């Protein structure tokens, strides 16, 4: 079974600074997707960024970018120019070819003004 | 507007009663629905996956007779917690994958806003 590991239960960043959230996963599949989701206090899951495993280029969405290391099975999220609104729980997720999505334990991000 | 909605957003019930949670998609045909459970300060745990018109596939450790899932149409899935007990108190989230009613397929998985269940 696939597992997703987020080793940082909590992270803190100063407003306008950059922070990197770590994620590793374990799989024997070659075709899969990786995601970062944000869950604010409202509990609504919001897609931040996604990466197809077959793509070598790291995905980027405005201030959010990933460092996808397929061989190392690592998928970290970098948030640049952090804003107060970025404060939330961040979940790394893996979706296999059979469409099953599994989540890591989450990282709580605090943004200090 | 939201692609996936859930009703109710929160519910309190007495132990032993059954509670039904509805998950609807808007302008979207949910060919596959996923139900997750999230305990406080924990991650989302997949409970079951259902394809429209088929029986749900439950994850190991999830009692199918206790958590009844019906996915009778492309826009509605329901989760019924039967004979609820305090340990069933949790946040339940549905998620949908499928195709737009107008405009073709997407492989994005859309999440509902969740339902908080409290069993007294």
Tab-separated table of C-alpha atoms in Angstrom:
chain	number	residue	atom	x	y	z
A	1	UNK	CA	0.000	0.000	0.000
A	2	UNK	CA	1.081	3.514	-0.676
A	3	UNK	CA	2.044	5.698	2.274
A	4	UNK	CA	2.572	9.431	2.513
A	5	UNK	CA	4.792	10.884	5.224
A	6	UNK	CA	4.923	14.449	6.406
A	7	UNK	CA	7.607	14.668	9.052
A	8	UNK	CA	6.892	18.237	10.153
A	9	UNK	CA	3.763	18.447	12.340
A	10	UNK	CA	4.188	22.219	12.636
A	11	UNK	CA	6.082	24.902	10.785
A	12	UNK	CA	6.340	28.624	11.256
A	13	UNK	CA	7.365	31.364	8.853
A	14	UNK	CA	7.672	35.110	9.011
A	15	UNK	CA	5.395	37.045	6.703
A	16	UNK	CA	7.054	37.677	3.312
A	17	UNK	CA	9.620	34.940	3.935
A	18	UNK	CA	9.899	31.535	2.272
A	19	UNK	CA	9.059	28.198	3.832
A	20	UNK	CA	9.402	24.630	2.601
A	21	UNK	CA	7.126	21.792	3.686
A	22	UNK	CA	8.433	18.257	3.311
A	23	UNK	CA	6.684	15.172	2.010
A	24	UNK	CA	7.899	11.706	1.137
A	25	UNK	CA	5.917	8.800	-0.189
A	26	UNK	CA	6.305	5.141	-0.806
A	27	UNK	CA	5.010	3.397	-3.894
A	28	UNK	CA	5.877	0.705	-6.356
A	29	UNK	CA	3.866	2.307	-9.124
A	30	UNK	CA	5.340	4.383	-11.916
A	31	UNK	CA	2.209	6.289	-12.874
A	32	UNK	CA	0.706	8.507	-10.201
A	33	UNK	CA	-0.106	12.055	-9.157
A	34	UNK	CA	1.013	14.102	-6.190
A	35	UNK	CA	-0.853	16.981	-4.624
A	36	UNK	CA	-0.624	19.594	-1.945
A	37	UNK	CA	-3.889	20.602	-0.338
A	38	UNK	CA	-4.531	23.442	2.063
A	39	UNK	CA	-7.148	23.103	4.796
A	40	UNK	CA	-7.953	26.418	6.513
A	41	UNK	CA	-10.036	26.607	9.710
A	42	UNK	CA	-13.182	26.318	7.580
A	43	UNK	CA	-12.050	22.707	6.914
A	44	UNK	CA	-12.660	23.095	3.148
A	45	UNK	CA	-9.933	21.281	1.241
A	46	UNK	CA	-8.309	23.583	-1.307
A	47	UNK	CA	-6.005	22.294	-4.021
A	48	UNK	CA	-2.731	24.197	-3.962
A	49	UNK	CA	-0.686	22.405	-6.598
A	50	UNK	CA	-0.440	19.084	-8.406
A	51	UNK	CA	2.334	17.160	-10.102
A	52	UNK	CA	2.115	14.305	-12.571
A	53	UNK	CA	4.809	11.717	-11.917
A	54	UNK	CA	5.676	11.420	-15.589
A	55	UNK	CA	6.573	15.102	-15.788
A	56	UNK	CA	10.131	15.996	-14.908
A	57	UNK	CA	9.445	19.702	-14.655
A	58	UNK	CA	8.456	20.896	-11.208
A	59	UNK	CA	4.965	22.364	-10.992
A	60	UNK	CA	4.551	26.034	-10.126
A	61	UNK	CA	1.473	28.035	-9.194
A	62	UNK	CA	2.258	31.663	-8.474
A	63	UNK	CA	3.972	31.729	-5.051
A	64	UNK	CA	3.760	27.945	-4.686
A	65	UNK	CA	6.238	25.559	-6.228
A	66	UNK	CA	7.292	21.986	-5.669
A	67	UNK	CA	10.559	20.116	-5.678
A	68	UNK	CA	9.683	16.712	-7.079
A	69	UNK	CA	12.421	14.128	-6.743
A	70	UNK	CA	10.966	10.939	-8.207
A	71	UNK	CA	13.906	8.677	-7.454
A	72	UNK	CA	13.987	9.833	-3.856
A	73	UNK	CA	10.166	9.788	-3.666
A	74	UNK	CA	10.178	13.274	-2.295
A	75	UNK	CA	7.678	16.049	-2.983
A	76	UNK	CA	8.275	19.247	-1.040
A	77	UNK	CA	6.225	22.438	-1.254
A	78	UNK	CA	7.854	25.839	-1.259
A	79	UNK	CA	5.795	28.882	-0.378
A	80	UNK	CA	7.444	32.144	-1.336
A	81	UNK	CA	6.540	35.592	-0.004
A	82	UNK	CA	4.379	34.015	2.694
A	83	UNK	CA	1.136	35.772	3.483
A	84	UNK	CA	-1.054	35.690	6.585
A	85	UNK	CA	-3.709	33.919	4.540
A	86	UNK	CA	-1.350	31.026	3.916
A	87	UNK	CA	-1.747	29.906	7.528
A	88	UNK	CA	-3.498	26.524	7.456
A	89	UNK	CA	-3.004	22.794	7.604
A	90	UNK	CA	-1.203	21.523	4.543
A	91	UNK	CA	-1.666	17.958	3.379
A	92	UNK	CA	0.475	16.137	0.889
A	93	UNK	CA	-1.491	13.576	-1.100
A	94	UNK	CA	-0.751	10.726	-3.466
A	95	UNK	CA	-3.155	9.440	-6.070
A	96	UNK	CA	-2.525	6.184	-7.778
A	97	UNK	CA	-3.588	5.041	-11.213
A	98	UNK	CA	-6.619	3.342	-9.673
A	99	UNK	CA	-7.743	6.779	-8.506
A	100	UNK	CA	-7.234	6.214	-4.794
A	101	UNK	CA	-6.047	9.372	-2.988
A	102	UNK	CA	-4.069	9.027	0.241
A	103	UNK	CA	-3.081	11.843	2.534
A	104	UNK	CA	-0.150	12.527	4.799
A	105	UNK	CA	-0.624	13.470	8.440
A	106	UNK	CA	-0.440	17.163	7.663
A	107	UNK	CA	1.719	20.140	8.583
A	108	UNK	CA	0.282	23.073	10.455
A	109	UNK	CA	1.739	26.286	9.046
A	110	UNK	CA	1.761	29.447	11.140
A	111	UNK	CA	2.574	32.766	9.513
A	112	UNK	CA	3.913	35.421	11.845
A	113	UNK	CA	3.228	39.080	11.031
B	1	UNK	CA	-20.120	28.263	-6.870
B	2	UNK	CA	-18.910	25.098	-5.185
B	3	UNK	CA	-18.722	21.980	-7.292
B	4	UNK	CA	-19.511	19.714	-4.344
B	5	UNK	CA	-21.857	20.495	-1.458
B	6	UNK	CA	-22.712	18.568	1.659
B	7	UNK	CA	-25.775	18.612	3.855
B	8	UNK	CA	-26.002	19.039	6.727
B	9	UNK	CA	-22.868	20.978	7.587
B	10	UNK	CA	-23.185	19.792	11.156
B	11	UNK	CA	-25.436	17.424	13.041
B	12	UNK	CA	-25.866	16.336	16.636
B	13	UNK	CA	-27.647	13.089	17.355
B	14	UNK	CA	-28.306	10.702	20.177
B	15	UNK	CA	-26.439	7.438	20.495
B	16	UNK	CA	-28.200	4.636	18.666
B	17	UNK	CA	-29.835	6.780	16.019
B	18	UNK	CA	-28.946	6.881	12.331
B	19	UNK	CA	-27.725	9.922	10.482
B	20	UNK	CA	-27.704	10.522	6.734
B	21	UNK	CA	-25.218	12.869	5.094
B	22	UNK	CA	-25.830	14.011	1.536
B	23	UNK	CA	-23.162	14.904	-0.975
B	24	UNK	CA	-24.229	16.658	-4.163
B	25	UNK	CA	-22.338	17.818	-7.197
B	26	UNK	CA	-23.285	20.878	-9.228
B	27	UNK	CA	-22.754	21.060	-12.988
B	28	UNK	CA	-20.618	17.991	-12.534
B	29	UNK	CA	-21.293	14.312	-13.047
B	30	UNK	CA	-19.626	12.479	-10.207
B	31	UNK	CA	-18.822	9.096	-11.672
B	32	UNK	CA	-16.731	8.313	-8.593
B	33	UNK	CA	-17.367	9.454	-5.053
B	34	UNK	CA	-14.979	9.157	-2.139
B	35	UNK	CA	-15.918	9.407	1.533
B	36	UNK	CA	-13.314	10.437	4.079
B	37	UNK	CA	-13.337	10.746	7.844
B	38	UNK	CA	-11.187	13.227	9.690
B	39	UNK	CA	-10.738	13.117	13.454
B	40	UNK	CA	-9.593	16.296	15.256
B	41	UNK	CA	-6.058	17.301	14.392
B	42	UNK	CA	-5.653	14.272	12.167
B	43	UNK	CA	-5.510	13.609	8.474
B	44	UNK	CA	-8.251	12.501	6.111
B	45	UNK	CA	-8.760	8.761	6.114
B	46	UNK	CA	-10.451	7.177	3.125
B	47	UNK	CA	-13.489	5.197	4.178
B	48	UNK	CA	-14.903	4.036	0.874
B	49	UNK	CA	-15.026	4.598	-2.844
B	50	UNK	CA	-18.155	4.279	-4.933
B	51	UNK	CA	-18.836	4.369	-8.629
B	52	UNK	CA	-22.236	5.530	-9.783
B	53	UNK	CA	-24.669	2.656	-9.856
B	54	UNK	CA	-22.306	0.229	-8.161
B	55	UNK	CA	-21.736	-0.935	-4.618
B	56	UNK	CA	-19.134	0.950	-2.634
B	57	UNK	CA	-15.707	-0.481	-1.981
B	58	UNK	CA	-14.778	-0.082	1.661
B	59	UNK	CA	-11.332	0.349	3.123
B	60	UNK	CA	-10.036	-2.230	5.526
B	61	UNK	CA	-11.444	-1.697	8.988
B	62	UNK	CA	-14.489	0.270	7.858
B	63	UNK	CA	-17.739	-1.539	8.609
B	64	UNK	CA	-19.917	-1.501	5.519
B	65	UNK	CA	-23.040	-2.327	7.522
B	66	UNK	CA	-22.451	0.639	9.771
B	67	UNK	CA	-21.510	3.179	7.113
B	68	UNK	CA	-24.002	2.726	4.313
B	69	UNK	CA	-23.074	4.453	1.081
B	70	UNK	CA	-25.491	4.967	-1.770
B	71	UNK	CA	-24.397	6.453	-5.069
B	72	UNK	CA	-27.575	6.114	-7.055
B	73	UNK	CA	-27.082	9.062	-9.379
B	74	UNK	CA	-24.302	11.095	-10.934
B	75	UNK	CA	-25.065	14.057	-8.709
B	76	UNK	CA	-25.884	12.505	-5.363
B	77	UNK	CA	-24.165	10.209	-2.921
B	78	UNK	CA	-25.263	9.576	0.649
B	79	UNK	CA	-23.489	8.255	3.694
B	80	UNK	CA	-25.681	6.869	6.457
B	81	UNK	CA	-24.113	6.253	9.829
B	82	UNK	CA	-26.311	3.578	11.374
B	83	UNK	CA	-26.714	3.151	15.122
B	84	UNK	CA	-24.273	5.964	15.738
B	85	UNK	CA	-22.098	5.945	18.841
B	86	UNK	CA	-19.918	8.644	20.388
B	87	UNK	CA	-16.812	7.144	18.780
B	88	UNK	CA	-18.378	7.880	15.371
B	89	UNK	CA	-18.188	11.589	16.122
B	90	UNK	CA	-15.960	13.018	13.441
B	91	UNK	CA	-15.751	15.256	10.400
B	92	UNK	CA	-16.964	13.506	7.258
B	93	UNK	CA	-15.862	14.759	3.851
B	94	UNK	CA	-17.029	13.624	0.447
B	95	UNK	CA	-15.082	14.084	-2.740
B	96	UNK	CA	-16.032	13.655	-6.373
B	97	UNK	CA	-14.321	12.864	-9.631
B	98	UNK	CA	-15.948	12.688	-13.030
B	99	UNK	CA	-16.851	15.008	-15.846
B	100	UNK	CA	-18.455	18.357	-16.345
B	101	UNK	CA	-22.078	18.295	-17.354
B	102	UNK	CA	-21.065	20.603	-20.192
B	103	UNK	CA	-17.489	20.616	-21.306
B	104	UNK	CA	-15.938	17.227	-20.902
B	105	UNK	CA	-13.834	15.229	-18.535
B	106	UNK	CA	-11.585	16.442	-15.765
B	107	UNK	CA	-9.420	14.354	-13.464
B	108	UNK	CA	-9.525	16.921	-10.689
B	109	UNK	CA	-10.970	15.612	-7.438
B	110	UNK	CA	-13.350	18.086	-5.837
B	111	UNK	CA	-13.987	18.122	-2.112
B	112	UNK	CA	-17.133	18.993	-0.246
B	113	UNK	CA	-17.049	21.348	2.741
B	114	UNK	CA	-17.520	18.500	5.211
B	115	UNK	CA	-20.087	17.517	7.819
B	116	UNK	CA	-19.353	17.575	11.511
B	117	UNK	CA	-21.111	14.738	13.314
B	118	UNK	CA	-21.416	14.753	17.074
B	119	UNK	CA	-22.983	11.747	18.749
B	120	UNK	CA	-24.083	12.268	22.335
